[in-house]
Amino acid sequence: DAGVTQSPTHLIKTRGQHVTLRCSPISGHKSVSWYQQVLGQGPQFIFQYYEKEERGRGNFPDRFSARQFPNYSSELNVNALLLGDSALYLCASSWQGNGNTEAFFGQGTRLTVV
Amino acid sequence: AQSVTQLGSHVSVSEGALVLLRCNYSSSVPPYLFWYVQYPNQGLQLLLKYTSAATLVKGINGFEAEFKKSETSFHLTKPSAHMSDAAEYFCAVSDRAGGTSYGKLTFGQGTILTVHP
């Protein structure tokens, strides 16, 4: 079975632009979470979706938004990009999205803002 | 609010030596605790997790961790390091209660493990 897939793997954007990152969870998983990992730091929680509803949101500005589709795939959107948005964006899927079910991570999307 | 502190951003050991990576957590409710490994340019892979069963948890690749509530610690150990263990390791805590934090992982800053021949 395929693991969590994210696209694209790398992209370069200019300040002020908009970006959309995509994630396909493992088949059967209903929860998708997004994390931002800045170089040299641990991942920071951005959003969690379960059954197409937002379950949790981290301390990120409103420029960040996400959604989950009926097939449980997800998009993360970032508007008005800043240099500080440069990071590895990780998507994680889990069956239930509660505290003790394992979260499986994708390879990430490396976003560079210039 | 939950938090995780990993003591030591870099740990260096010789091949065959004991690996000890330290993690202390803070949580207002009984936590779930996890160790993840990240190889360069890759995502995170779960090594092991504590979910209130046995306090000594065994994971993949010979790693294990012990939950000590009195010390609020969840240190990761491996008796004998291999070259292939060189990677970055993250300790994480998850809220076992309900609410909007349910399932959210809070990560430490990470510890880079270097293994020398």
Short mmCIF file of C-alpha atoms in Angstrom, two decimals:
data_model
loop_
_atom_site.label_atom_id
_atom_site.label_comp_id
_atom_site.label_asym_id
_atom_site.label_seq_id
_atom_site.Cartn_x
_atom_site.Cartn_y
_atom_site.Cartn_z
CA ASP A 1 0.00 0.00 0.00
CA ALA A 2 1.12 3.52 -0.72
CA GLY A 3 2.15 5.65 2.20
CA VAL A 4 1.31 9.30 2.68
CA THR A 5 2.08 11.15 -0.54
CA GLN A 6 2.74 14.86 -0.80
CA SER A 7 3.11 17.06 -3.83
CA PRO A 8 5.11 18.82 -4.98
CA THR A 9 8.33 17.69 -3.30
CA HIS A 10 10.05 21.01 -3.82
CA LEU A 11 9.00 24.44 -4.96
CA ILE A 12 10.29 27.96 -5.02
CA LYS A 13 7.98 30.95 -4.65
CA THR A 14 8.41 34.70 -4.50
CA ARG A 15 7.37 36.82 -1.53
CA GLY A 16 3.72 37.80 -1.73
CA GLN A 17 2.71 34.84 -3.85
CA HIS A 18 0.26 32.11 -2.94
CA VAL A 19 1.04 28.39 -2.66
CA THR A 20 -1.02 25.21 -2.46
CA LEU A 21 0.43 22.01 -1.04
CA ARG A 22 -1.30 18.66 -1.44
CA CYS A 23 -1.47 15.52 0.61
CA SER A 24 -3.00 12.10 0.01
CA PRO A 25 -3.38 10.03 3.18
CA ILE A 26 -2.96 6.32 3.54
CA SER A 27 -6.03 4.47 2.29
CA GLY A 28 -8.58 4.17 5.09
CA HIS A 29 -7.13 7.01 7.15
CA LYS A 30 -9.65 9.75 7.90
CA SER A 31 -7.45 12.26 9.68
CA VAL A 32 -4.85 14.54 8.12
CA SER A 33 -2.58 16.92 9.99
CA TRP A 34 -0.16 19.53 8.70
CA TYR A 35 3.13 20.54 10.31
CA GLN A 36 5.73 23.17 9.49
CA GLN A 37 9.37 22.28 10.13
CA VAL A 38 11.79 25.17 9.93
CA LEU A 39 15.42 24.19 9.46
CA GLY A 40 16.97 23.16 12.75
CA GLN A 41 13.69 22.94 14.65
CA GLY A 42 11.05 20.37 15.44
CA PRO A 43 7.79 20.27 13.48
CA GLN A 44 5.12 22.76 14.54
CA PHE A 45 1.43 21.85 14.35
CA ILE A 46 -0.60 23.86 11.84
CA PHE A 47 -3.94 22.06 11.33
CA GLN A 48 -5.73 18.81 11.91
CA TYR A 49 -8.73 17.65 9.89
CA TYR A 50 -10.91 14.67 10.66
CA GLU A 51 -13.82 13.57 8.52
CA LYS A 52 -13.52 16.79 6.53
CA GLU A 53 -13.89 19.04 9.57
CA GLU A 54 -11.19 21.15 11.19
CA ARG A 55 -10.41 19.62 14.55
CA GLY A 56 -7.47 21.71 15.63
CA ARG A 57 -5.43 24.73 14.62
CA GLY A 58 -1.98 25.77 15.73
CA ASN A 59 -0.62 29.25 16.34
CA PHE A 60 -0.34 30.30 12.72
CA PRO A 61 -1.71 33.45 11.04
CA ASP A 62 -4.85 33.51 8.93
CA ARG A 63 -2.68 33.43 5.82
CA PHE A 64 -2.59 29.69 6.42
CA SER A 65 -5.70 27.70 5.56
CA ALA A 66 -6.51 24.12 4.75
CA ARG A 67 -9.31 21.83 3.77
CA GLN A 68 -10.04 18.13 3.49
CA PHE A 69 -11.90 16.62 0.59
CA PRO A 70 -14.48 13.79 0.54
CA ASN A 71 -11.72 11.32 -0.42
CA TYR A 72 -9.81 12.51 2.70
CA SER A 73 -7.00 14.14 0.73
CA SER A 74 -6.06 17.61 1.88
CA GLU A 75 -4.68 20.92 0.72
CA LEU A 76 -2.70 23.48 2.67
CA ASN A 77 -2.86 27.01 1.30
CA VAL A 78 -0.58 29.86 2.26
CA ASN A 79 -1.28 33.40 1.03
CA ALA A 80 1.02 36.42 0.88
CA LEU A 81 4.15 34.35 1.35
CA LEU A 82 6.91 35.68 3.60
CA LEU A 83 10.55 34.69 3.66
CA GLY A 84 9.89 33.11 7.06
CA ASP A 85 7.45 30.66 5.49
CA SER A 86 10.40 28.81 3.98
CA ALA A 87 10.27 25.38 5.57
CA LEU A 88 9.56 21.69 5.13
CA TYR A 89 5.80 21.16 5.27
CA LEU A 90 4.84 17.73 6.54
CA CYS A 91 1.53 15.99 6.19
CA ALA A 92 0.57 13.18 8.55
CA SER A 93 -2.36 10.81 8.32
CA SER A 94 -3.91 8.57 10.93
CA TRP A 95 -6.93 6.34 11.14
CA GLN A 96 -8.81 8.23 13.82
CA GLY A 97 -6.72 11.28 14.62
CA ASN A 98 -7.00 10.81 18.35
CA GLY A 99 -4.08 10.95 20.71
CA ASN A 100 -2.84 7.40 20.64
CA THR A 101 -3.16 6.29 17.03
CA GLU A 102 0.04 6.40 15.06
CA ALA A 103 0.52 9.32 12.72
CA PHE A 104 2.24 8.38 9.46
CA PHE A 105 4.22 11.18 7.85
CA GLY A 106 4.84 11.93 4.22
CA GLN A 107 8.21 12.95 2.79
CA GLY A 108 7.25 16.59 2.96
CA THR A 109 7.21 19.55 0.61
CA ARG A 110 10.26 21.79 0.76
CA LEU A 111 9.07 25.37 0.21
CA THR A 112 11.60 28.09 -0.45
CA VAL A 113 10.40 31.69 -0.52
CA VAL A 114 12.75 34.16 -2.21
CA ALA B 1 -0.15 23.58 27.49
CA GLN B 2 2.11 20.74 26.60
CA SER B 3 5.82 21.02 25.91
CA VAL B 4 8.81 18.80 25.26
CA THR B 5 12.45 19.48 26.04
CA GLN B 6 15.18 17.42 24.46
CA LEU B 7 18.45 17.81 26.32
CA GLY B 8 21.34 18.01 23.91
CA SER B 9 20.89 19.14 20.32
CA HIS B 10 23.80 16.92 19.25
CA VAL B 11 24.91 13.55 20.62
CA SER B 12 27.94 11.71 19.31
CA VAL B 13 28.72 8.06 20.08
CA SER B 14 31.04 5.38 18.77
CA GLU B 15 29.67 2.41 16.90
CA GLY B 16 28.72 -0.26 19.45
CA ALA B 17 28.33 2.21 22.32
CA LEU B 18 25.17 2.95 24.28
CA VAL B 19 22.83 5.53 22.80
CA LEU B 20 20.94 7.74 25.28
CA LEU B 21 18.74 10.58 24.02
CA ARG B 22 16.99 12.59 26.70
CA CYS B 23 13.42 13.87 26.66
CA ASN B 24 11.43 15.62 29.36
CA TYR B 25 7.82 16.58 28.92
CA SER B 26 5.29 18.86 30.51
CA SER B 27 1.60 18.06 30.33
CA SER B 28 -1.41 18.97 32.44
CA VAL B 29 -3.05 15.63 31.62
CA PRO B 30 -1.62 12.12 31.33
CA PRO B 31 0.25 12.15 28.04
CA TYR B 32 0.87 9.94 25.11
CA LEU B 33 4.58 10.05 24.24
CA PHE B 34 6.38 9.26 21.02
CA TRP B 35 9.85 9.08 19.54
CA TYR B 36 10.27 9.73 15.84
CA VAL B 37 13.39 9.48 13.64
CA GLN B 38 14.08 11.66 10.61
CA TYR B 39 16.71 10.85 8.02
CA PRO B 40 17.99 13.66 5.78
CA ASN B 41 15.40 14.98 3.35
CA GLN B 42 12.77 12.57 4.57
CA GLY B 43 9.65 12.61 6.69
CA LEU B 44 9.30 11.26 10.20
CA GLN B 45 9.18 7.58 11.10
CA LEU B 46 7.73 6.37 14.38
CA LEU B 47 10.22 4.48 16.56
CA LEU B 48 7.98 3.79 19.53
CA LYS B 49 5.07 5.14 21.55
CA TYR B 50 3.85 5.14 25.15
CA THR B 51 0.09 5.03 25.63
CA SER B 52 -0.18 4.02 29.32
CA ALA B 53 0.46 0.32 29.00
CA ALA B 54 3.91 -0.88 30.10
CA THR B 55 6.25 1.92 31.16
CA LEU B 56 9.15 0.31 29.29
CA VAL B 57 8.37 0.53 25.61
CA LYS B 58 10.23 -1.38 22.91
CA GLY B 59 10.37 -0.03 19.40
CA ILE B 60 11.90 -0.73 16.05
CA ASN B 61 15.60 -1.08 15.29
CA GLY B 62 16.47 -2.08 18.86
CA PHE B 63 15.37 1.18 20.49
CA GLU B 64 13.45 1.38 23.73
CA ALA B 65 12.23 4.11 26.07
CA GLU B 66 11.08 4.21 29.67
CA PHE B 67 8.23 6.42 30.88
CA LYS B 68 9.02 7.86 34.33
CA LYS B 69 6.13 9.92 35.62
CA SER B 70 8.00 11.11 38.73
CA GLU B 71 10.76 12.54 36.54
CA THR B 72 8.45 13.56 33.64
CA SER B 73 10.94 11.84 31.37
CA PHE B 74 10.83 9.55 28.37
CA HIS B 75 14.47 8.91 27.46
CA LEU B 76 15.35 6.86 24.37
CA THR B 77 18.07 4.21 24.57
CA LYS B 78 19.75 1.61 22.41
CA PRO B 79 22.39 -0.73 23.84
CA SER B 80 24.67 -0.74 20.80
CA ALA B 81 24.78 2.00 18.16
CA HIS B 82 25.01 1.21 14.46
CA MET B 83 26.21 3.55 11.74
CA SER B 84 22.70 3.41 10.27
CA ASP B 85 21.31 5.01 13.45
CA ALA B 86 22.79 8.38 12.47
CA ALA B 87 19.79 10.66 12.04
CA GLU B 88 17.75 13.29 13.88
CA TYR B 89 15.46 12.12 16.65
CA PHE B 90 12.35 13.88 17.90
CA CYS B 91 10.42 13.33 21.08
CA ALA B 92 6.74 14.30 20.93
CA VAL B 93 3.77 14.48 23.28
CA SER B 94 0.09 14.20 22.44
CA ASP B 95 -2.87 15.17 24.57
CA ARG B 96 -4.93 12.11 25.46
CA ALA B 97 -7.92 14.22 26.42
CA GLY B 98 -10.53 15.49 24.01
CA GLY B 99 -10.94 18.92 22.60
CA THR B 100 -9.16 20.78 19.87
CA SER B 101 -5.73 19.58 20.93
CA TYR B 102 -6.72 15.94 20.50
CA GLY B 103 -4.22 14.19 18.29
CA LYS B 104 -1.98 17.23 18.02
CA LEU B 105 1.68 16.32 18.38
CA THR B 106 3.99 18.75 20.17
CA PHE B 107 7.60 18.08 19.23
CA GLY B 108 10.89 18.81 20.89
CA GLN B 109 13.69 20.62 19.08
CA GLY B 110 15.34 17.39 18.01
CA THR B 111 18.65 15.67 18.74
CA ILE B 112 21.08 14.90 15.96
CA LEU B 113 22.80 11.57 16.58
CA THR B 114 26.23 11.04 15.03
CA VAL B 115 27.78 7.58 15.09
CA HIS B 116 31.56 7.29 14.66
CA PRO B 117 33.26 4.14 13.35
#
